[in-house]
XYZ file of C-alpha atoms in Angstrom:
418
model
C -42.260 -9.046 89.930
C -41.306 -7.460 87.336
C -42.796 -8.388 82.950
C -39.110 -6.502 82.375
C -37.208 -9.178 79.600
C -34.051 -10.001 80.252
C -30.684 -8.367 78.708
C -29.711 -10.077 75.510
C -26.189 -11.713 75.166
C -24.018 -10.055 73.252
C -22.280 -12.668 72.093
C -26.294 -14.691 70.987
C -26.346 -11.302 69.296
C -22.690 -11.408 67.590
C -23.550 -15.371 66.722
C -27.302 -14.259 64.680
C -25.313 -11.463 62.584
C -22.514 -13.757 61.366
C -25.102 -16.442 60.431
C -27.071 -13.624 58.536
C -23.997 -12.615 56.866
C -22.920 -16.044 55.725
C -26.460 -17.128 54.925
C -26.102 -13.893 52.404
C -23.297 -14.951 50.774
C -25.213 -17.911 49.266
C -27.413 -16.459 48.425
C -26.154 -13.497 46.468
C -23.447 -16.119 45.798
C -24.626 -19.280 43.868
C -21.118 -20.352 42.559
C -19.939 -20.601 46.078
C -20.195 -24.644 47.229
C -21.820 -27.023 44.908
C -22.693 -24.897 41.934
C -18.822 -23.622 41.415
C -17.595 -26.840 38.831
C -20.560 -26.517 36.725
C -19.398 -22.500 36.237
C -16.679 -23.603 35.452
C -16.812 -26.039 32.874
C -19.357 -24.226 31.511
C -16.483 -20.983 30.841
C -14.170 -23.166 30.003
C -16.954 -25.147 26.941
C -18.040 -21.235 26.009
C -13.739 -20.563 25.398
C -13.184 -23.132 23.357
C -16.261 -22.576 21.308
C -15.434 -18.894 20.913
C -11.477 -20.081 20.264
C -13.018 -21.900 17.298
C -15.768 -19.696 16.767
C -12.767 -17.227 16.258
C -10.821 -19.128 13.961
C -13.758 -20.090 11.417
C -14.751 -16.022 11.070
C -10.613 -15.311 10.912
C -10.261 -18.092 7.648
C -13.255 -17.221 6.058
C -12.484 -13.438 6.240
C -8.294 -14.023 6.066
C -9.467 -13.113 1.968
C -11.125 -9.721 2.303
C -8.745 -9.244 5.854
C -6.338 -6.910 3.563
C -8.944 -4.590 1.284
C -10.706 -3.818 4.887
C -7.399 -2.966 6.435
C -7.376 -0.019 2.975
C -10.572 0.605 3.512
C -9.848 1.657 7.075
C -6.384 4.195 6.437
C -8.471 5.255 3.969
C -11.100 6.800 5.825
C -8.319 7.758 8.574
C -6.729 9.614 5.590
C -10.060 11.139 4.060
C -11.686 11.674 7.422
C -11.104 16.007 6.608
C -13.590 15.654 4.158
C -16.471 13.523 4.893
C -16.320 15.825 7.877
C -16.996 18.811 5.258
C -19.370 17.289 2.808
C -20.611 16.536 6.434
C -21.047 20.709 7.257
C -21.933 21.336 3.347
C -24.919 18.018 3.651
C -26.426 19.800 6.719
C -25.013 16.272 8.441
C -26.564 14.180 6.203
C -24.323 11.279 7.159
C -25.419 8.580 3.911
C -24.999 11.643 1.988
C -21.597 12.204 2.806
C -20.545 9.094 2.938
C -21.191 8.635 -0.756
C -19.996 11.747 -1.765
C -16.677 11.403 -0.463
C -16.568 7.536 -1.803
C -17.257 9.056 -4.978
C -14.005 11.552 -3.983
C -12.110 8.365 -2.677
C -12.296 6.487 -6.586
C -12.245 9.675 -8.572
C -8.920 10.340 -6.324
C -7.349 7.218 -7.405
C -8.691 5.872 -10.518
C -8.594 9.969 -12.353
C -4.543 9.908 -12.520
C -4.091 6.001 -13.092
C -6.541 6.923 -16.592
C -5.460 10.447 -17.543
C -0.913 8.275 -17.447
C -3.367 5.184 -19.517
C -4.141 7.717 -21.814
C -0.839 9.916 -22.418
C 1.219 6.797 -22.502
C -1.535 5.758 -25.230
C -1.271 8.603 -26.881
C 2.748 8.561 -26.258
C 2.836 4.761 -27.881
C 0.461 5.481 -30.720
C 2.264 8.700 -32.234
C 5.776 6.309 -32.060
C 4.123 3.038 -33.543
C 2.058 4.748 -36.196
C 3.835 3.946 -38.967
C 3.277 0.293 -39.845
C 6.590 -0.110 -42.168
C 9.001 -0.170 -40.031
C 13.236 -0.069 -41.629
C 16.067 0.279 -40.475
C 16.846 2.921 -44.050
C 16.613 6.039 -44.213
C 13.604 7.653 -44.741
C 15.291 10.181 -47.650
C 15.697 6.865 -49.854
C 13.552 4.308 -50.276
C 15.697 2.458 -51.701
C 17.372 1.787 -48.530
C 20.661 3.137 -48.804
C 22.124 5.460 -46.979
C 22.610 9.802 -48.721
C 26.099 8.708 -48.806
C 26.668 5.757 -49.287
C 26.935 2.745 -47.671
C 27.656 3.821 -43.580
C 30.028 2.876 -41.720
C 29.337 0.388 -38.581
C 29.427 1.609 -35.126
C 31.213 0.954 -32.320
C 27.936 -1.325 -30.799
C 27.692 -4.359 -32.416
C 27.580 -3.063 -35.962
C 24.859 0.181 -35.417
C 25.408 3.931 -36.778
C 24.484 5.438 -33.905
C 24.350 8.670 -36.235
C 22.160 7.069 -38.040
C 19.956 5.842 -34.972
C 20.009 9.411 -33.623
C 19.161 11.056 -37.093
C 16.439 8.787 -37.799
C 12.464 9.191 -36.615
C 11.224 6.944 -33.580
C 10.179 4.149 -35.971
C 13.578 3.981 -37.365
C 15.860 4.480 -33.893
C 13.763 1.715 -32.470
C 14.052 -0.348 -36.239
C 17.442 0.233 -35.102
C 18.097 -0.449 -31.088
C 16.300 -3.707 -32.014
C 19.605 -4.448 -34.744
C 21.831 -3.452 -32.172
C 20.722 -5.867 -29.822
C 19.705 -8.792 -32.874
C 21.825 -8.084 -34.753
C 20.005 -8.468 -37.266
C 17.392 -6.066 -39.262
C 14.069 -5.195 -38.403
C 12.114 -4.999 -42.012
C 9.359 -6.844 -42.691
C 9.932 -10.424 -43.293
C 11.266 -9.349 -40.160
C 8.159 -7.681 -38.650
C 6.469 -10.532 -39.776
C 8.606 -13.445 -37.818
C 8.661 -12.523 -35.601
C 4.246 -11.723 -35.689
C 4.520 -15.462 -36.040
C 7.063 -16.656 -32.920
C 4.448 -14.489 -30.497
C 1.494 -15.690 -31.822
C 2.593 -19.552 -31.505
C 3.439 -18.252 -28.013
C -0.035 -17.061 -27.220
C -1.453 -20.421 -28.995
C 0.729 -22.714 -26.619
C -0.295 -21.120 -23.391
C -2.635 -18.266 -23.533
C -5.644 -21.524 -21.648
C -3.585 -21.295 -18.274
C -2.379 -16.963 -19.404
C -5.785 -16.373 -19.218
C -6.545 -18.536 -16.795
C -4.066 -16.879 -14.706
C -5.449 -13.166 -15.238
C -9.550 -13.789 -15.645
C -8.642 -15.143 -11.103
C -6.218 -12.295 -10.634
C -8.453 -9.566 -12.371
C -11.207 -11.736 -10.575
C -9.155 -10.893 -6.888
C -8.859 -7.122 -8.258
C -12.537 -7.291 -9.305
C -13.530 -8.279 -5.897
C -11.523 -6.578 -3.344
C -11.720 -3.686 -4.884
C -15.801 -3.379 -4.559
C -15.399 -4.816 -0.713
C -12.725 -2.195 -0.177
C -15.667 0.496 -1.521
C -18.563 -1.270 0.403
C -15.764 -1.177 3.226
C -15.251 1.679 2.722
C -18.869 3.979 2.663
C -19.914 1.504 5.958
C -16.485 3.205 7.813
C -17.775 6.359 7.091
C -21.978 6.050 7.687
C -21.568 3.697 10.966
C -17.842 3.491 11.702
C -18.960 5.635 15.334
C -21.511 2.716 15.677
C -18.767 -0.335 14.971
C -15.818 1.518 16.898
C -18.323 1.673 20.056
C -19.741 -2.020 19.875
C -16.244 -3.538 19.434
C -14.735 -1.104 23.065
C -18.727 -2.993 24.504
C -17.629 -6.417 23.769
C -13.442 -5.547 23.987
C -11.872 -6.631 27.566
C -9.880 -3.854 26.798
C -9.493 -1.215 29.277
C -12.195 1.489 27.194
C -8.476 3.647 27.228
C -6.137 1.963 26.378
C -8.805 1.203 22.990
C -8.677 4.144 22.161
C -5.034 5.085 22.662
C -4.519 2.058 19.905
C -7.102 3.654 17.921
C -5.424 7.047 18.071
C -2.313 5.490 17.115
C -3.952 3.451 14.126
C -4.982 6.796 13.058
C -1.723 8.540 13.433
C 0.409 6.054 11.589
C -1.594 5.777 8.829
C -1.970 8.957 8.390
C 1.895 8.933 8.962
C 3.227 6.378 6.142
C 0.446 7.273 3.505
C 2.012 11.415 3.737
C 5.134 10.050 3.341
C 4.621 7.829 0.830
C 3.440 10.754 -1.459
C 5.523 13.358 0.128
C 8.173 10.219 -1.394
C 7.600 9.653 -4.559
C 6.844 13.773 -5.869
C 10.199 13.362 -4.010
C 11.685 10.993 -6.243
C 9.374 11.943 -9.653
C 10.849 15.825 -9.374
C 13.900 14.589 -9.295
C 14.396 12.232 -11.427
C 12.738 14.634 -14.405
C 15.586 16.550 -13.524
C 17.547 14.230 -14.643
C 15.310 13.231 -17.606
C 15.886 16.729 -18.549
C 19.278 17.935 -18.773
C 20.014 14.295 -19.991
C 17.739 14.799 -22.907
C 18.170 18.543 -23.616
C 22.184 18.359 -23.439
C 21.818 15.624 -25.975
C 19.616 16.552 -28.036
C 17.647 13.569 -28.004
C 13.945 13.621 -29.373
C 10.775 11.551 -28.662
C 11.189 11.274 -24.843
C 7.914 12.709 -23.244
C 9.694 13.874 -20.209
C 6.861 15.015 -18.592
C 5.072 11.330 -18.594
C 8.447 9.583 -17.759
C 8.172 11.565 -14.533
C 4.849 12.227 -13.794
C 5.321 7.097 -14.459
C 8.141 7.473 -11.706
C 6.783 9.503 -9.504
C 3.809 6.502 -9.767
C 6.105 3.972 -9.624
C 7.625 5.089 -7.003
C 5.597 4.065 -4.417
C 5.366 0.334 -6.167
C 6.596 -1.654 -3.800
C 9.977 -3.863 -5.110
C 9.725 -1.964 -8.257
C 10.417 2.203 -6.766
C 11.994 5.608 -9.350
C 14.579 2.560 -10.560
C 11.734 1.599 -13.329
C 12.026 4.773 -14.620
C 15.546 6.010 -14.608
C 16.194 2.551 -15.645
C 14.367 2.459 -18.563
C 15.290 6.898 -20.049
C 19.045 5.223 -19.599
C 19.323 1.911 -21.396
C 17.167 4.234 -23.774
C 20.100 7.499 -24.223
C 21.925 4.468 -24.065
C 20.855 2.299 -27.890
C 20.405 6.258 -28.733
C 24.046 6.482 -28.684
C 24.352 8.779 -25.671
C 27.067 6.819 -23.510
C 28.038 9.520 -21.660
C 24.381 10.540 -20.837
C 22.998 7.349 -19.786
C 25.913 6.455 -17.545
C 25.357 10.077 -16.404
C 21.777 9.613 -16.059
C 21.634 5.646 -14.070
C 24.824 7.211 -11.117
C 22.674 10.425 -10.192
C 19.592 7.694 -10.230
C 20.930 5.004 -8.191
C 23.084 7.456 -6.190
C 20.539 10.487 -6.317
C 16.559 10.101 -6.848
C 16.484 6.280 -4.851
C 18.135 7.341 -2.222
C 15.346 9.859 -1.519
C 13.093 7.398 -0.390
C 15.059 6.725 2.327
C 15.535 9.991 3.572
C 12.530 11.089 2.993
C 10.016 8.131 4.504
C 12.461 7.606 8.159
C 12.289 11.553 8.536
C 8.129 12.384 7.854
C 7.621 8.648 10.341
C 9.216 10.687 12.819
C 7.862 13.789 12.248
C 4.765 12.576 12.652
C 4.293 9.178 14.386
C 6.928 9.692 16.489
C 8.762 6.760 16.001
C 12.913 6.800 15.228
C 14.039 7.435 11.804
C 15.880 4.222 12.085
C 13.217 2.942 13.365
C 11.018 3.764 10.979
C 12.404 2.813 7.947
C 13.658 -1.015 9.811
C 10.383 -1.652 9.481
C 9.446 0.218 5.899
C 11.932 -2.368 4.459
C 10.965 -5.423 6.833
C 7.294 -5.439 6.693
C 7.744 -5.218 2.546
C 9.511 -8.362 2.903
C 8.091 -10.127 5.013
C 4.195 -8.692 3.893
C 4.942 -7.759 0.827
C 3.170 -3.929 -1.073
C 0.743 -3.826 2.437
C 3.641 -4.164 4.638
C 5.115 -1.019 4.214
C 1.618 -0.227 5.865
C 1.870 -2.849 8.499
C 4.969 -2.706 9.237
C 4.958 0.753 10.883
C 1.810 0.516 12.394
C 2.651 -2.767 14.210
C 5.931 -0.718 15.628
C 3.596 1.988 17.331
C 1.315 -0.727 18.284
C 4.098 -2.395 19.856
C 5.283 0.493 21.974
C 2.489 1.694 22.905
C 1.343 -2.210 23.958
C 3.773 -1.747 25.502
C 3.603 1.463 27.450
C -0.365 0.174 29.179
C 1.497 -2.953 30.475
C 3.750 -0.588 32.013
C 0.579 1.924 33.373
C -1.059 -1.399 35.146
C 2.337 -3.305 36.018
C 2.633 0.187 38.016
C -0.881 0.254 38.954
C -0.385 -3.041 40.888
C 2.237 -2.246 42.384
C 0.919 0.577 43.939
C -2.212 -1.332 45.233
C 0.210 -4.383 46.863
C 2.693 -1.980 48.510
C 1.790 -1.461 52.135
């Protein structure tokens, strides 16, 4: 008799292999079976706590959304400056971030300080005489040199006298033209008393509102400045952490970040170029109107720079500059020049904004000119001044997200197709 064991049954081996596979699956996937319900409940609770915490987080951070957003835009725009400092400072990131932050603050506040000083100098020059009167400076008794002046065509004002006088006389005559009473020492004292009474009645509320606005602005400025520094210093690490926590694919996250940088640069460039174009056109109009009429006391350069800055402010625009100059020329008796400047400002200067911005946005961010214009106007209307940045960015993000969705649907269709 042989001691050789009988051959194993193939069916028995298959059953044994299947049993081992099922046991291994149960060991590797403990969530199946009786543990599946507790894990689903745990996941639901985790999602609920996450949503609740996220809502509280965004409510706490809502006050700082705009400063953080502006800090991100500034970091994107001044990234070449940061890289330049990084090379010059032997890749010492904290020093490069600090130097770039100082450059950003200087580039924002230095022009404002310069224009404020120039405006103060001009106002001090015009209002330097403590005694304003409508009388001609050559006649101390207040009578015109040639006797009683004939009234002008606008509210009884002698516009020849208005044109020939000093800035104080022109202001006084303009006041008389508007309110039909002379601006002398008694009138100035009466106005001073009225102003003081208004200040006494409204001072507490106005001071409270002003302090609140100044505090909010100061806090936002501090948050933005600190955020700019840390975005430069720790930006790559922050982005890497957010990309790791986000459920989106890294390729999609990188694409959204690229779109953010692209649109930020495009919007800032479009705003600055549009302001430069509008300010230059307005300055040309000021020079022509003031030169050909022979009007005096108009600081053309200061008016041009102010118009350029106002052109960057939503809801204000360059119109705040040329309207004031047109009214001033009209009060000086240069009616034709005032009307011509108003038509030129409305038809050329203010219209340039609606031409330059869409063209620059189209060239820099691949947005259609019409869509770029509507995104800027809609963003400013709905969100206020910050909408000039958010509007085009939302359109660009929507375009990028739709492209991502199209890619995912195409991949899903390829995977499910036989």
